[in-house]
PDB file of C-alpha atoms in Angstrom:
ATOM      1  CA  MET A 225      -9.428  14.935  51.904  1.00 91.00           C
ATOM      2  CA  ASP A 226      -8.459  11.234  53.182  1.00 95.00           C
ATOM      3  CA  PRO A 227      -6.831  11.784  56.379  1.00 97.00           C
ATOM      4  CA  GLU A 228      -3.649   9.477  55.772  1.00 97.00           C
ATOM      5  CA  ARG A 229      -3.836  10.530  52.573  1.00 97.00           C
ATOM      6  CA  ARG A 230      -3.108  14.271  53.930  1.00 98.00           C
ATOM      7  CA  ARG A 231      -0.690  12.954  56.232  1.00 98.00           C
ATOM      8  CA  ARG A 232       1.967  11.398  53.163  1.00 98.00           C
ATOM      9  CA  LEU A 233       1.394  14.455  50.976  1.00 98.00           C
ATOM     10  CA  VAL A 234       2.573  16.154  54.661  1.00 98.00           C
ATOM     11  CA  ALA A 235       5.532  14.170  55.003  1.00 98.00           C
ATOM     12  CA  LEU A 236       7.014  14.568  51.564  1.00 98.00           C
ATOM     13  CA  GLY A 237       5.998  18.059  51.494  1.00 97.00           C
ATOM     14  CA  ASP A 238       8.649  18.232  54.784  1.00 98.00           C
ATOM     15  CA  TRP A 239      10.790  15.039  52.773  1.00 98.00           C
ATOM     16  CA  HIS A 240      10.442  17.789  50.055  1.00 97.00           C
ATOM     17  CA  ARG A 241      12.010  20.573  52.006  1.00 96.00           C
ATOM     18  CA  GLU A 242      14.300  18.683  54.003  1.00 97.00           C
ATOM     19  CA  TRP A 243      15.969  17.114  50.517  1.00 96.00           C
ATOM     20  CA  ALA A 244      16.307  19.670  48.616  1.00 95.00           C
ATOM     21  CA  ASP A 245      18.199  21.982  50.895  1.00 94.00           C
ATOM     22  CA  LYS A 246      20.343  18.920  50.986  1.00 94.00           C
ATOM     23  CA  GLN A 247      20.936  19.530  47.887  1.00 94.00           C
ATOM     24  CA  ASP A 248      20.917  23.203  47.365  1.00 89.00           C
ATOM     25  CA  THR A 249      25.082  23.348  47.351  1.00 89.00           C
ATOM     26  CA  ALA A 250      25.493  20.603  45.859  1.00 88.00           C
ATOM     27  CA  ALA A 251      22.422  21.153  42.129  1.00 89.00           C
ATOM     28  CA  ALA A 252      24.609  23.493  39.332  1.00 89.00           C
ATOM     29  CA  PHE A 253      22.427  27.128  39.059  1.00 91.00           C
ATOM     30  CA  ASP A 254      22.850  27.736  35.212  1.00 92.00           C
ATOM     31  CA  PRO A 255      19.905  28.939  33.199  1.00 93.00           C
ATOM     32  CA  SER A 256      21.634  29.475  30.398  1.00 93.00           C
ATOM     33  CA  GLY A 257      19.369  27.974  27.045  1.00 91.00           C
ATOM     34  CA  ARG A 258      16.057  28.724  29.460  1.00 93.00           C
ATOM     35  CA  PRO A 259      13.442  29.983  28.239  1.00 95.00           C
ATOM     36  CA  PRO A 260      11.947  34.084  28.757  1.00 93.00           C
ATOM     37  CA  GLY A 261      10.463  33.721  32.535  1.00 94.00           C
ATOM     38  CA  SER A 262      11.377  30.180  32.919  1.00 95.00           C
ATOM     39  CA  ASP A 263      10.430  29.262  37.294  1.00 95.00           C
ATOM     40  CA  TYR A 264      14.538  27.430  35.958  1.00 94.00           C
ATOM     41  CA  ASN A 265      15.155  28.623  39.371  1.00 91.00           C
ATOM     42  CA  GLN A 266      12.602  27.301  41.699  1.00 91.00           C
ATOM     43  CA  HIS A 267      13.325  24.011  40.289  1.00 91.00           C
ATOM     44  CA  HIS A 268      17.094  23.931  39.275  1.00 91.00           C
ATOM     45  CA  VAL A 269      17.970  21.659  41.984  1.00 92.00           C
ATOM     46  CA  ASP A 270      14.818  19.529  41.825  1.00 90.00           C
ATOM     47  CA  VAL A 271      16.318  18.952  38.008  1.00 89.00           C
ATOM     48  CA  ASP A 272      19.901  19.647  38.552  1.00 93.00           C
ATOM     49  CA  ALA A 273      20.516  17.440  41.284  1.00 93.00           C
ATOM     50  CA  THR A 274      23.133  14.530  40.935  1.00 94.00           C
ATOM     51  CA  GLY A 275      21.569  11.150  39.540  1.00 95.00           C
ATOM     52  CA  PRO A 276      22.200   9.553  42.856  1.00 96.00           C
ATOM     53  CA  ALA A 277      20.378  12.440  44.870  1.00 96.00           C
ATOM     54  CA  GLN A 278      17.534  11.830  42.746  1.00 96.00           C
ATOM     55  CA  ASP A 279      17.423   8.331  43.592  1.00 97.00           C
ATOM     56  CA  GLU A 280      17.815   9.373  47.068  1.00 97.00           C
ATOM     57  CA  TYR A 281      14.209  11.093  47.330  1.00 97.00           C
ATOM     58  CA  HIS A 282      12.902   9.331  45.454  1.00 97.00           C
ATOM     59  CA  THR A 283      12.988   5.976  47.171  1.00 98.00           C
ATOM     60  CA  LYS A 284      12.252   7.715  50.444  1.00 98.00           C
ATOM     61  CA  ALA A 285       8.976  10.094  48.622  1.00 98.00           C
ATOM     62  CA  ARG A 286       8.047   6.191  46.901  1.00 98.00           C
ATOM     63  CA  LYS A 287       8.138   4.539  50.431  1.00 98.00           C
ATOM     64  CA  ILE A 288       6.268   7.794  51.697  1.00 98.00           C
ATOM     65  CA  MET A 289       3.142   7.921  49.857  1.00 98.00           C
ATOM     66  CA  GLY A 290       3.328   3.554  50.218  1.00 97.00           C
ATOM     67  CA  ILE A 291       3.776   2.612  47.097  1.00 97.00           C
ATOM     68  CA  ASP A 292       7.264   0.884  47.996  1.00 91.00           C
ATOM     69  CA  SER A 293       7.462  -0.692  51.217  1.00 78.00           C
TER      70      SER A 293
END
């Protein structure tokens, strides 16, 4: 793998961890209506975060990956 791509992917993982840690008390956990065996419990922070929180994540993620300057 290209070293720059590897560096960006590691930075993206670090950012996701930091962001998710900030959101874990703000994102409501509501597994109702999920099918049996769903992995919702592992992803609810991402899918239930507020719109501004999701915007914050994607804005920085795009910069990390070199999509936006």
